PDB file of C-alpha atoms in Angstrom:
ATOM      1  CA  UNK A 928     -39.244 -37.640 -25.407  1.00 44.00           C
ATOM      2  CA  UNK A 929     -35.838 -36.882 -26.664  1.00 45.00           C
ATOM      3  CA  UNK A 930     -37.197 -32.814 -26.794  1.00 48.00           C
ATOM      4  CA  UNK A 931     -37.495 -32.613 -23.870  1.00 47.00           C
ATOM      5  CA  UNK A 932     -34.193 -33.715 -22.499  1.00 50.00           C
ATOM      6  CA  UNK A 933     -31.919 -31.562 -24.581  1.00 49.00           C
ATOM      7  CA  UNK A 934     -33.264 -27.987 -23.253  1.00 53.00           C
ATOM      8  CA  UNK A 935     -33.343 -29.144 -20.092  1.00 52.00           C
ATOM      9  CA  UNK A 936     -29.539 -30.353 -20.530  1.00 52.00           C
ATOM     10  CA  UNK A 937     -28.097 -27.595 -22.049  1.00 57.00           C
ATOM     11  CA  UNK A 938     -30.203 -25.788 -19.137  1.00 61.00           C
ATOM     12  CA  UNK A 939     -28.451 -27.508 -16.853  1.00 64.00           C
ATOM     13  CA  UNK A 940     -24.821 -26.928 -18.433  1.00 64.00           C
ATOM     14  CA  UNK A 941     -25.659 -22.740 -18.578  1.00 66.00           C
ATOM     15  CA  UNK A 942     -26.952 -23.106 -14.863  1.00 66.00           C
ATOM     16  CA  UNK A 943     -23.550 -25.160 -13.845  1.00 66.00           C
ATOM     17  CA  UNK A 944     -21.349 -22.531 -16.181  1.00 68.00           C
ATOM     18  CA  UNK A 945     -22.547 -20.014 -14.401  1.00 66.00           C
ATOM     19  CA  UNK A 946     -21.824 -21.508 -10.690  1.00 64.00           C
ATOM     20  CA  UNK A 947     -18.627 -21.998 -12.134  1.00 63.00           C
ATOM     21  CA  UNK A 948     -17.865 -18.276 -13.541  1.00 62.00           C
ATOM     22  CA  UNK A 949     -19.616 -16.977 -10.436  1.00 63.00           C
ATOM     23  CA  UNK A 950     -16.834 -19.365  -8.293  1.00 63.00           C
ATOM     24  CA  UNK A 951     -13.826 -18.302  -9.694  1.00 60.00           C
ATOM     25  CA  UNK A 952     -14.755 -14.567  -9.866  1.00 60.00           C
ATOM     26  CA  UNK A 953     -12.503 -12.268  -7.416  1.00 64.00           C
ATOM     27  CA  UNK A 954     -14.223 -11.296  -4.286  1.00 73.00           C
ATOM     28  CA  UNK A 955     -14.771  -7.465  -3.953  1.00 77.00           C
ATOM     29  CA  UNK A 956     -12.880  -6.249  -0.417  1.00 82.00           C
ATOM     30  CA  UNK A 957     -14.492  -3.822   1.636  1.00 84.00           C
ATOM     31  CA  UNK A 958     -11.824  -0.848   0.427  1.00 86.00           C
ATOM     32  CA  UNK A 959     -11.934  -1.661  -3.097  1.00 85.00           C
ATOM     33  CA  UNK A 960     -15.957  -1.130  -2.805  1.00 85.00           C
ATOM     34  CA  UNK A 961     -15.543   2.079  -1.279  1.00 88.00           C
ATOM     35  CA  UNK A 962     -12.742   3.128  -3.796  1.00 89.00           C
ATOM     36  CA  UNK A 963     -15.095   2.472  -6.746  1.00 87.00           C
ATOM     37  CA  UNK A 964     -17.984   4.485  -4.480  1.00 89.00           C
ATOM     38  CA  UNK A 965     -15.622   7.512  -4.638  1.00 90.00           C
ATOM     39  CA  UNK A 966     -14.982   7.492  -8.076  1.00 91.00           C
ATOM     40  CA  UNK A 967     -18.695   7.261  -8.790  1.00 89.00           C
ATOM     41  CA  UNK A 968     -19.146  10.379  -6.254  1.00 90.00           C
ATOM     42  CA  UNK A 969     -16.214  12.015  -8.242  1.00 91.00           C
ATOM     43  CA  UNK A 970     -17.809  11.341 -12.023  1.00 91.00           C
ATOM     44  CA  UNK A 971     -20.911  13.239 -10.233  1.00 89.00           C
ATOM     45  CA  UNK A 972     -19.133  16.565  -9.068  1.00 90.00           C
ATOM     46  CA  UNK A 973     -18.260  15.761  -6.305  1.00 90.00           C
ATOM     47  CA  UNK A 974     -14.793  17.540  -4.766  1.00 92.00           C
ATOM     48  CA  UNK A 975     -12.598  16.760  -1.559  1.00 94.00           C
ATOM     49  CA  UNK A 976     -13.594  12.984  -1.238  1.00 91.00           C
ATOM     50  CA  UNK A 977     -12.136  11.796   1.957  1.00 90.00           C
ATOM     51  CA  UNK A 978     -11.706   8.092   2.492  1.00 88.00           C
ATOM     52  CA  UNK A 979     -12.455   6.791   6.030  1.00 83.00           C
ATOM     53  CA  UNK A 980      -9.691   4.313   7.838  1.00 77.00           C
ATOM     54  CA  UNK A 981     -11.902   1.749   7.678  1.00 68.00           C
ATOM     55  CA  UNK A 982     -12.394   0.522  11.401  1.00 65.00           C
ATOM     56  CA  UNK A 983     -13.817   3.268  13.792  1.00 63.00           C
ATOM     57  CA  UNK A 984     -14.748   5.659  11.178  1.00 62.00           C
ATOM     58  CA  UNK A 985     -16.985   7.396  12.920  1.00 67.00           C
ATOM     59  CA  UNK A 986     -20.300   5.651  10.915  1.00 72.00           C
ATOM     60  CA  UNK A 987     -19.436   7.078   7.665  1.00 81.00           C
ATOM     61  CA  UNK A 988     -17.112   5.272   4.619  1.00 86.00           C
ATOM     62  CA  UNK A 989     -16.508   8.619   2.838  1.00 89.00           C
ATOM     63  CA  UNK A 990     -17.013  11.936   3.080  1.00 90.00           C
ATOM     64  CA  UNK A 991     -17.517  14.639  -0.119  1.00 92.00           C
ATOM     65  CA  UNK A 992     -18.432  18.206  -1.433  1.00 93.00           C
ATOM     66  CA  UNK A 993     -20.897  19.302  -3.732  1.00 90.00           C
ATOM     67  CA  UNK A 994     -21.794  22.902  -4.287  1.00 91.00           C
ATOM     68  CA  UNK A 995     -19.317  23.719  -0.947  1.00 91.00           C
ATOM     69  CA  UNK A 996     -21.785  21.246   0.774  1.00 91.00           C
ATOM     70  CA  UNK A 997     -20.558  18.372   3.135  1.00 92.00           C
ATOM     71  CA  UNK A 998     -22.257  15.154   2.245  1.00 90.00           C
ATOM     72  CA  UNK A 999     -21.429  11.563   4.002  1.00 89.00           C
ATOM     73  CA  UNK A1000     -21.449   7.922   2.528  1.00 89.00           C
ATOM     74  CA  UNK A1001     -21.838   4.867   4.514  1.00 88.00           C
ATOM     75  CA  UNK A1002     -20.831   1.809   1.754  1.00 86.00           C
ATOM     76  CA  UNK A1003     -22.834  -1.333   2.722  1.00 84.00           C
ATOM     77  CA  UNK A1004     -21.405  -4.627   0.486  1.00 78.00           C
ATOM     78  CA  UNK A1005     -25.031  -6.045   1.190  1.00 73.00           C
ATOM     79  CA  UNK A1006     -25.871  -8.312  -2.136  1.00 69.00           C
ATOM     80  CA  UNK A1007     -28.856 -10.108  -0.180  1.00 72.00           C
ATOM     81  CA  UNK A1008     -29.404  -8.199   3.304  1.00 80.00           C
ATOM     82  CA  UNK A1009     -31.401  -5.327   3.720  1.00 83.00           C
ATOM     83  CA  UNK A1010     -29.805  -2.025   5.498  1.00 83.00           C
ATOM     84  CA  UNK A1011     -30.933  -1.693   8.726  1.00 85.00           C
ATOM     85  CA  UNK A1012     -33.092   1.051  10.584  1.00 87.00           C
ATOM     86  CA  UNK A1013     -29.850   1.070  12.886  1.00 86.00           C
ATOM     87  CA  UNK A1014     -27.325   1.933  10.279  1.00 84.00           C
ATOM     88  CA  UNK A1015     -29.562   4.708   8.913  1.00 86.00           C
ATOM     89  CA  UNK A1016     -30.093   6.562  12.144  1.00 87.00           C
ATOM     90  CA  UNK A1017     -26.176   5.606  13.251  1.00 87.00           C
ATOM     91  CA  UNK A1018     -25.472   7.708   9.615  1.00 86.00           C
ATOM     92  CA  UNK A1019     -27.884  10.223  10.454  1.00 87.00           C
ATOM     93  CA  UNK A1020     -26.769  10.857  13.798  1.00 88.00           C
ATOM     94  CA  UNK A1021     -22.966  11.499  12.007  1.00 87.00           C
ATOM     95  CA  UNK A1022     -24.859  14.183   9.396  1.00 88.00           C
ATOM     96  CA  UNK A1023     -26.327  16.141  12.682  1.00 89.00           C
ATOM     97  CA  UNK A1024     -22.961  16.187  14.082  1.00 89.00           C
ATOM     98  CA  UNK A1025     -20.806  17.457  11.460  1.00 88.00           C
ATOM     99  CA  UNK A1026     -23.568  19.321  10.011  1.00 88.00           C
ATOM    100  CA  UNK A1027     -23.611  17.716   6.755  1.00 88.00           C
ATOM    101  CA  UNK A1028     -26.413  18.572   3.721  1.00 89.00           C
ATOM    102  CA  UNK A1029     -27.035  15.292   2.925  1.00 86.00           C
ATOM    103  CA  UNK A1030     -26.405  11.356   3.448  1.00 84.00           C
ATOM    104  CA  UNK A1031     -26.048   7.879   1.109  1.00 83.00           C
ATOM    105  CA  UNK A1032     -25.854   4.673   1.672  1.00 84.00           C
ATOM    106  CA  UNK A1033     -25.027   2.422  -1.068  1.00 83.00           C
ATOM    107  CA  UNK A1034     -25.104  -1.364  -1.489  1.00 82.00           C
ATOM    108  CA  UNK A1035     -24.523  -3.587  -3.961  1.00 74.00           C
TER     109      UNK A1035
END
């Protein structure tokens, strides 16, 4: 009987570890996710990143070059949610207009 128990209580303390770890862990803002988006985009090739302000950015969270291409970012923190059908064509829409090659949208 007494097998039994200890896995399932040392189980238990990983499970209540974690909770705690996960707890005390610094939140990620919104700007410091799309900081660490452009320096992915910049480890790629990609030149003359431009950050948007962050409210009424036109749709788009950054904006780079590739190959003297425009391409546009929209950074979703989504850990859980899906990206919606309206953020897509809302991205899209931004592409058409400033003629860009090519569009991302990254989540978590």
């Amino acid at each position: 009987m007494y097998i039994f128990i200890l896995p399932a209580a040392l189980g238990l303390i990983a499970l209540l570890i974690r909770w705690w770890i996960l707890r005390k862990r610094k939140k990620t803002t919104r700007r410091q996710y799309e900081l660490k988006s452009a320096a992915y985009l910049k480890s790629k090739g990609y030149t003359h990143i431009r950050i948007g302000k962050g409210t009424k950015d036109g749709g788009r969270d950054l904006s780079a070059r590739k190959n003297g291409q425009l391409h546009l970012c929209q950074c979703k923190m989504f850990s859980q949610k899906k990206v919606g059908v309206k953020d897509v064509r809302e991205l899209f829409g931004v592409a058409q207009a400033q003629n860009a090659k090519a569009i991302f949208i990254t989540t978590r």
